[in-house]
Amino acid sequence: MDLLKDMAEALYKGDAAKVTALVKQALDAGMSAGEILNNGLIEGMNVVGKDFRDGILFVPEVLIAARAMQAGMDLLKPLLAESDVQPMGTMVIGTVKGDLHDIGKNLVAMMMEGAGFQVVNLGTDVPAEKFVEAAKKHNADLVGMSALLTTTMVHMKDVIEAFQEAGLRDKVKIMVGGAPVTQKFAEEIGADGYAPNASAAVDKAKELLGKN
Ligand code: B1M
């Protein structure tokens, strides 16, 4: 168990090399990929999320921790794919059409992965039809949209309408976020959820899928 505790701590500190070494050690010791993921990596990322929310950690530390998480995940992913560990859910995420900002969106994507979600990151400048196509292809439970410009946040509504037109609106929960986006705006455009930051996004996603 100490191995997993050390792993969570190394992840919190953003020590990717140590996380990698500990994941290998845990696998050699016969632990399952699911156990390492849930009790080592996700455990560490949960603390990162809480401390980010509470203003103890800031964006650079979270990005470094997320990189360490990714290093561990790279080793576990092929094993998880073979095993029967079910993700918390699948999220398709992207920055809306016309918008090239992706730092916050990637942070949300990484925190979601850290919480055990499968994330399909569509990148930036994503048109409505691409969100719909990807949600269909990956059988997504959640669609996440990010916008950093007042001129592009309006496209979030277009995406929601595209899901309605495709007859898929009832199949997915839609979450929005980004600096100019508010709870009020989310309600106005008919989104299911809004989150002000990456750790709140994880909480909201779990809430929307009834996984709390
Ligand atoms: Co731009 N930019 N930018 N920019 N940029 C802003 C957003 C701006 C506020 C700066 C300013 O004027 N003070 C302003 C927008 C004004 C407005 O619309 N009201 C602006 C502008 C005007 C522009 C250009 C138009 C500038 C120009 O060319 N004249 C241009 C537009 C390009 C385009 O997109 N088409 C532009 C370009 C750029 C760069 C390319 C140089 C660069 C982006 C690089 C990149 O992302 N790869 C950039 C940057 C870095 C910024 C600022 C400085 C920082 C944004 C950022 O990364 N924040 C920004 C000013 C600012 O915000 N202080 C600014 C850190 C990030 C962690 O926070 O993205 O808010 P944020 O994400 C948070 C939450 O919002 C939330 O969680 C994240 C983590 O906590 N969140 C979600 C985000 N998405 C979510 C989704 C969710 C839930 C939560 O659910 C799905």
CSV table of C-alpha atoms and ligand atoms in Angstrom, one decimal:
chain,number,residue,atom,x,y,z
A,1,MET,CA,0.0,0.0,0.0
A,2,ASP,CA,2.9,2.3,0.7
A,3,LEU,CA,3.9,2.0,-2.9
A,4,LEU,CA,0.6,3.5,-4.0
A,5,LYS,CA,0.8,6.2,-1.3
A,6,ASP,CA,4.3,7.1,-2.6
A,7,MET,CA,2.9,7.1,-6.1
A,8,ALA,CA,0.1,9.5,-5.2
A,9,GLU,CA,2.7,11.8,-3.5
A,10,ALA,CA,5.1,11.7,-6.4
A,11,LEU,CA,2.2,12.6,-8.8
A,12,TYR,CA,1.2,15.5,-6.5
A,13,LYS,CA,4.8,16.8,-6.7
A,14,GLY,CA,4.8,16.3,-10.5
A,15,ASP,CA,7.7,13.9,-10.4
A,16,ALA,CA,7.0,12.0,-13.6
A,17,ALA,CA,10.2,9.8,-13.4
A,18,LYS,CA,9.3,8.6,-9.9
A,19,VAL,CA,5.7,8.0,-10.9
A,20,THR,CA,6.9,5.9,-13.9
A,21,ALA,CA,9.3,3.9,-11.7
A,22,LEU,CA,6.6,3.3,-9.0
A,23,VAL,CA,4.0,2.2,-11.6
A,24,LYS,CA,6.6,-0.3,-12.9
A,25,GLN,CA,7.4,-1.5,-9.4
A,26,ALA,CA,3.7,-1.9,-8.6
A,27,LEU,CA,3.1,-3.9,-11.8
A,28,ASP,CA,6.1,-6.1,-11.0
A,29,ALA,CA,4.7,-6.7,-7.5
A,30,GLY,CA,1.6,-8.1,-9.1
A,31,MET,CA,-0.9,-5.2,-8.6
A,32,SER,CA,-3.6,-4.8,-11.2
A,33,ALA,CA,-3.6,-1.8,-13.5
A,34,GLY,CA,-7.0,-0.9,-12.1
A,35,GLU,CA,-5.7,-0.9,-8.5
A,36,ILE,CA,-2.7,1.2,-9.5
A,37,LEU,CA,-4.9,3.6,-11.4
A,38,ASN,CA,-7.6,4.0,-8.7
A,39,ASN,CA,-5.5,3.9,-5.5
A,40,GLY,CA,-2.3,5.5,-6.8
A,41,LEU,CA,-2.7,7.9,-9.7
A,42,ILE,CA,-6.4,8.9,-9.3
A,43,GLU,CA,-5.8,9.2,-5.5
A,44,GLY,CA,-3.0,11.7,-6.1
A,45,MET,CA,-4.9,13.6,-8.8
A,46,ASN,CA,-7.9,14.0,-6.5
A,47,VAL,CA,-5.7,15.8,-4.0
A,48,VAL,CA,-4.3,18.0,-6.8
A,49,GLY,CA,-7.9,18.8,-7.8
A,50,LYS,CA,-8.9,19.7,-4.3
A,51,ASP,CA,-5.8,21.9,-3.7
A,52,PHE,CA,-6.3,23.6,-7.0
A,53,ARG,CA,-9.9,24.4,-6.1
A,54,ASP,CA,-8.7,25.7,-2.7
A,55,GLY,CA,-6.1,28.0,-4.1
A,56,ILE,CA,-3.2,25.9,-2.7
A,57,LEU,CA,-1.9,24.9,-6.1
A,58,PHE,CA,-1.9,26.9,-9.3
A,59,VAL,CA,-2.1,26.2,-13.1
A,60,PRO,CA,1.6,25.4,-13.6
A,61,GLU,CA,1.7,22.9,-10.7
A,62,VAL,CA,-1.5,21.2,-12.0
A,63,LEU,CA,0.0,20.9,-15.5
A,64,ILE,CA,3.2,19.3,-14.1
A,65,ALA,CA,1.1,16.9,-12.0
A,66,ALA,CA,-1.0,16.1,-15.0
A,67,ARG,CA,2.1,15.3,-17.0
A,68,ALA,CA,3.2,12.9,-14.3
A,69,MET,CA,-0.2,11.4,-14.4
A,70,GLN,CA,0.1,11.0,-18.1
A,71,ALA,CA,3.5,9.2,-17.7
A,72,GLY,CA,1.8,6.7,-15.4
A,73,MET,CA,-1.2,6.3,-17.6
A,74,ASP,CA,1.0,5.6,-20.7
A,75,LEU,CA,2.2,2.4,-18.9
A,76,LEU,CA,-1.3,1.4,-17.7
A,77,LYS,CA,-3.4,2.2,-20.8
A,78,PRO,CA,-2.6,-0.9,-22.8
A,79,LEU,CA,-3.2,-3.1,-19.7
A,80,LEU,CA,-6.5,-1.3,-18.9
A,81,ALA,CA,-7.7,-1.8,-22.4
A,82,GLU,CA,-7.2,-5.6,-22.0
A,83,SER,CA,-8.7,-5.7,-18.5
A,84,ASP,CA,-12.4,-5.1,-17.6
A,85,VAL,CA,-11.8,-1.8,-15.8
A,86,GLN,CA,-14.7,0.4,-16.9
A,87,PRO,CA,-14.1,4.1,-17.2
A,88,MET,CA,-16.3,6.5,-15.2
A,89,GLY,CA,-17.7,7.6,-18.5
A,90,THR,CA,-16.6,8.9,-21.9
A,91,MET,CA,-16.3,12.6,-22.6
A,92,VAL,CA,-15.7,14.3,-25.9
A,93,ILE,CA,-14.2,17.7,-25.3
A,94,GLY,CA,-13.2,20.6,-27.5
A,95,THR,CA,-12.8,24.3,-27.8
A,96,VAL,CA,-15.6,25.7,-30.0
A,97,LYS,CA,-15.4,27.0,-33.5
A,98,GLY,CA,-13.2,30.1,-34.1
A,99,ASP,CA,-11.5,29.8,-30.7
A,100,LEU,CA,-7.8,28.7,-30.4
A,101,HIS,CA,-7.4,28.8,-26.6
A,102,ASP,CA,-6.7,25.4,-25.2
A,103,ILE,CA,-4.8,25.6,-22.0
A,104,GLY,CA,-7.9,25.5,-19.7
A,105,LYS,CA,-9.6,22.9,-21.9
A,106,ASN,CA,-6.6,20.6,-21.8
A,107,LEU,CA,-6.5,21.1,-18.0
A,108,VAL,CA,-10.1,20.0,-17.8
A,109,ALA,CA,-9.4,17.0,-20.1
A,110,MET,CA,-6.4,16.0,-17.9
A,111,MET,CA,-8.3,16.3,-14.7
A,112,MET,CA,-11.1,14.3,-16.1
A,113,GLU,CA,-8.7,11.5,-17.2
A,114,GLY,CA,-7.2,11.7,-13.8
A,115,ALA,CA,-10.6,11.1,-12.3
A,116,GLY,CA,-11.0,7.9,-14.4
A,117,PHE,CA,-13.0,9.2,-17.4
A,118,GLN,CA,-12.1,8.3,-20.9
A,119,VAL,CA,-11.5,11.6,-22.8
A,120,VAL,CA,-11.6,12.2,-26.5
A,121,ASN,CA,-9.9,15.6,-27.0
A,122,LEU,CA,-11.0,17.2,-30.3
A,123,GLY,CA,-8.6,20.1,-30.0
A,124,THR,CA,-9.5,23.7,-30.8
A,125,ASP,CA,-11.7,25.5,-33.4
A,126,VAL,CA,-14.1,22.5,-33.4
A,127,PRO,CA,-17.3,22.9,-35.5
A,128,ALA,CA,-20.6,21.7,-34.2
A,129,GLU,CA,-20.8,18.7,-36.6
A,130,LYS,CA,-17.4,17.4,-35.4
A,131,PHE,CA,-18.7,17.3,-31.8
A,132,VAL,CA,-21.8,15.4,-32.9
A,133,GLU,CA,-19.7,13.0,-35.1
A,134,ALA,CA,-17.2,12.3,-32.3
A,135,ALA,CA,-19.9,11.8,-29.7
A,136,LYS,CA,-21.6,9.3,-32.0
A,137,LYS,CA,-18.4,7.5,-32.8
A,138,HIS,CA,-17.2,7.1,-29.2
A,139,ASN,CA,-20.6,6.6,-27.7
A,140,ALA,CA,-20.0,9.5,-25.4
A,141,ASP,CA,-21.9,10.1,-22.2
A,142,LEU,CA,-20.6,13.7,-21.9
A,143,VAL,CA,-19.8,16.5,-24.3
A,144,GLY,CA,-17.6,19.3,-22.9
A,145,MET,CA,-17.2,22.7,-24.6
A,146,SER,CA,-14.7,25.4,-23.8
A,147,ALA,CA,-14.7,29.0,-25.0
A,148,LEU,CA,-12.4,31.9,-24.0
A,149,LEU,CA,-13.8,34.6,-26.2
A,150,THR,CA,-17.1,36.4,-25.9
A,151,THR,CA,-17.3,36.2,-29.7
A,152,THR,CA,-17.0,32.4,-29.8
A,153,MET,CA,-19.0,31.4,-26.7
A,154,VAL,CA,-22.2,31.9,-28.8
A,155,HIS,CA,-21.2,28.8,-30.8
A,156,MET,CA,-21.9,26.6,-27.8
A,157,LYS,CA,-25.6,27.1,-28.5
A,158,ASP,CA,-25.0,25.9,-32.1
A,159,VAL,CA,-23.4,22.7,-30.9
A,160,ILE,CA,-26.4,22.0,-28.6
A,161,GLU,CA,-28.8,22.6,-31.5
A,162,ALA,CA,-26.7,20.3,-33.7
A,163,PHE,CA,-27.2,17.5,-31.0
A,164,GLN,CA,-30.9,18.2,-31.0
A,165,GLU,CA,-31.1,18.0,-34.8
A,166,ALA,CA,-29.1,14.8,-34.8
A,167,GLY,CA,-31.6,13.3,-32.3
A,168,LEU,CA,-28.8,12.8,-29.8
A,169,ARG,CA,-29.6,15.5,-27.2
A,170,ASP,CA,-31.1,13.0,-24.7
A,171,LYS,CA,-28.2,10.6,-25.1
A,172,VAL,CA,-25.5,13.0,-23.8
A,173,LYS,CA,-25.0,15.5,-21.0
A,174,ILE,CA,-23.5,18.7,-22.2
A,175,MET,CA,-21.1,20.8,-20.1
A,176,VAL,CA,-19.7,24.2,-20.8
A,177,GLY,CA,-16.9,26.3,-19.3
A,178,GLY,CA,-14.2,28.9,-20.0
A,179,ALA,CA,-13.5,32.4,-18.7
A,180,PRO,CA,-16.5,34.3,-20.2
A,181,VAL,CA,-19.0,31.5,-19.6
A,182,THR,CA,-21.3,31.6,-16.5
A,183,GLN,CA,-23.9,29.4,-14.9
A,184,LYS,CA,-26.6,31.8,-16.2
A,185,PHE,CA,-25.3,31.6,-19.8
A,186,ALA,CA,-25.2,27.8,-19.5
A,187,GLU,CA,-28.8,27.8,-18.5
A,188,GLU,CA,-29.8,30.2,-21.3
A,189,ILE,CA,-28.3,28.0,-24.0
A,190,GLY,CA,-29.7,24.8,-22.5
A,191,ALA,CA,-26.5,23.1,-21.3
A,192,ASP,CA,-26.8,20.6,-18.6
A,193,GLY,CA,-23.9,21.9,-16.5
A,194,TYR,CA,-21.3,24.6,-16.1
A,195,ALA,CA,-18.0,24.5,-14.1
A,196,PRO,CA,-15.8,27.5,-13.3
A,197,ASN,CA,-12.6,25.4,-13.2
A,198,ALA,CA,-11.1,22.0,-13.9
A,199,SER,CA,-11.7,20.4,-10.5
A,200,ALA,CA,-15.2,21.7,-10.4
A,201,ALA,CA,-15.7,20.2,-13.9
A,202,VAL,CA,-14.8,16.7,-12.6
A,203,ASP,CA,-17.3,17.1,-9.7
A,204,LYS,CA,-20.0,18.4,-12.2
A,205,ALA,CA,-19.3,15.5,-14.6
A,206,LYS,CA,-19.7,13.0,-11.9
A,207,GLU,CA,-22.9,14.7,-10.7
A,208,LEU,CA,-24.4,14.7,-14.2
A,209,LEU,CA,-23.7,11.0,-14.6
A,210,GLY,CA,-24.9,10.1,-11.1
A,211,LYS,CA,-21.4,8.9,-10.1
A,212,ASN,CA,-20.9,10.9,-7.0
B,1,B1M,CO1,-6.3,35.2,-25.8
B,1,B1M,N1,-7.7,36.3,-25.0
B,1,B1M,N2,-6.7,35.9,-27.6
B,1,B1M,N3,-4.7,34.1,-26.3
B,1,B1M,N4,-5.9,34.9,-24.0
B,1,B1M,C1,-8.0,36.1,-23.6
B,1,B1M,C2,-9.1,35.1,-23.4
B,1,B1M,C3,-8.5,37.6,-23.2
B,1,B1M,C4,-9.4,37.6,-22.0
B,1,B1M,C5,-7.2,38.5,-23.0
B,1,B1M,C6,-7.6,39.9,-22.7
B,1,B1M,O1,-7.9,40.7,-23.6
B,1,B1M,N5,-7.6,40.3,-21.5
B,1,B1M,C7,-9.2,38.0,-24.6
B,1,B1M,C8,-10.7,37.7,-24.7
B,1,B1M,C9,-11.5,38.9,-24.6
B,1,B1M,C10,-13.0,38.6,-24.7
B,1,B1M,O2,-13.4,37.9,-25.6
B,1,B1M,N6,-13.7,39.1,-23.8
B,1,B1M,C11,-8.3,37.3,-25.6
B,1,B1M,C12,-8.2,37.7,-27.0
B,1,B1M,C13,-8.9,39.0,-27.4
B,1,B1M,C14,-7.4,37.0,-27.9
B,1,B1M,C15,-7.2,37.3,-29.4
B,1,B1M,C16,-8.5,37.7,-30.1
B,1,B1M,C17,-6.1,38.3,-29.5
B,1,B1M,C18,-5.8,38.8,-30.9
B,1,B1M,O3,-5.4,38.1,-31.7
B,1,B1M,N7,-6.2,40.1,-31.1
B,1,B1M,C19,-6.7,35.9,-29.9
B,1,B1M,C20,-7.9,35.0,-30.4
B,1,B1M,C21,-7.4,33.8,-31.1
B,1,B1M,C22,-8.5,32.8,-31.3
B,1,B1M,O4,-8.8,32.1,-30.4
B,1,B1M,N8,-9.1,32.8,-32.5
B,1,B1M,C23,-6.1,35.4,-28.7
B,1,B1M,C24,-5.0,34.5,-28.7
B,1,B1M,C25,-4.3,34.0,-27.7
B,1,B1M,C26,-3.1,33.1,-27.7
B,1,B1M,C27,-3.0,32.2,-28.9
B,1,B1M,C28,-1.9,34.1,-27.8
B,1,B1M,C29,-3.1,32.4,-26.3
B,1,B1M,C30,-3.7,31.1,-26.3
B,1,B1M,C31,-2.7,29.9,-26.3
B,1,B1M,C32,-3.4,28.6,-26.0
B,1,B1M,O5,-4.5,28.5,-25.4
B,1,B1M,N9,-2.8,27.6,-26.6
B,1,B1M,C33,-4.0,33.4,-25.5
B,1,B1M,C34,-4.0,33.4,-24.1
B,1,B1M,C35,-3.0,32.5,-23.4
B,1,B1M,C36,-4.9,34.2,-23.4
B,1,B1M,C37,-5.0,34.4,-21.8
B,1,B1M,C38,-3.9,35.4,-21.5
B,1,B1M,C39,-4.9,33.2,-20.9
B,1,B1M,C40,-5.9,32.1,-21.2
B,1,B1M,C41,-5.5,30.9,-20.4
B,1,B1M,O6,-4.9,30.0,-20.9
B,1,B1M,N10,-5.9,31.0,-19.1
B,1,B1M,C42,-6.4,35.1,-21.7
B,1,B1M,C43,-6.5,36.2,-20.6
B,1,B1M,C44,-6.9,35.5,-19.3
B,1,B1M,O7,-7.7,34.7,-19.2
B,1,B1M,N11,-6.3,36.1,-18.3
B,1,B1M,C45,-6.8,35.5,-23.1
B,1,B1M,C46,-5.5,29.9,-18.1
B,1,B1M,C47,-6.5,28.8,-18.2
B,1,B1M,C48,-6.1,27.7,-17.2
B,1,B1M,O8,-7.7,29.3,-17.8
B,1,B1M,O9,-8.7,29.0,-20.0
B,1,B1M,O10,-10.0,30.2,-18.2
B,1,B1M,P1,-9.1,29.1,-18.6
B,1,B1M,O11,-9.6,27.7,-18.2
B,1,B1M,C49,-10.1,27.5,-16.8
B,1,B1M,C50,-11.6,27.8,-16.7
B,1,B1M,O12,-12.1,28.7,-17.5
B,1,B1M,C51,-12.3,26.4,-16.8
B,1,B1M,O13,-11.3,25.5,-16.3
B,1,B1M,C52,-10.0,26.0,-16.7
B,1,B1M,C53,-9.0,25.5,-15.6
B,1,B1M,O14,-9.4,26.0,-14.3
B,1,B1M,N12,-12.7,25.9,-18.1
B,1,B1M,C54,-13.7,25.0,-18.2
B,1,B1M,C55,-12.2,26.1,-19.3
B,1,B1M,N13,-12.8,25.3,-20.2
B,1,B1M,C56,-13.8,24.6,-19.5
B,1,B1M,C57,-14.7,23.6,-19.9
B,1,B1M,C58,-15.5,23.1,-18.9
B,1,B1M,C59,-15.4,23.4,-17.6
B,1,B1M,C60,-14.5,24.4,-17.2
B,1,B1M,O15,-16.4,22.1,-19.2
B,1,B1M,C61,-16.4,21.5,-20.4
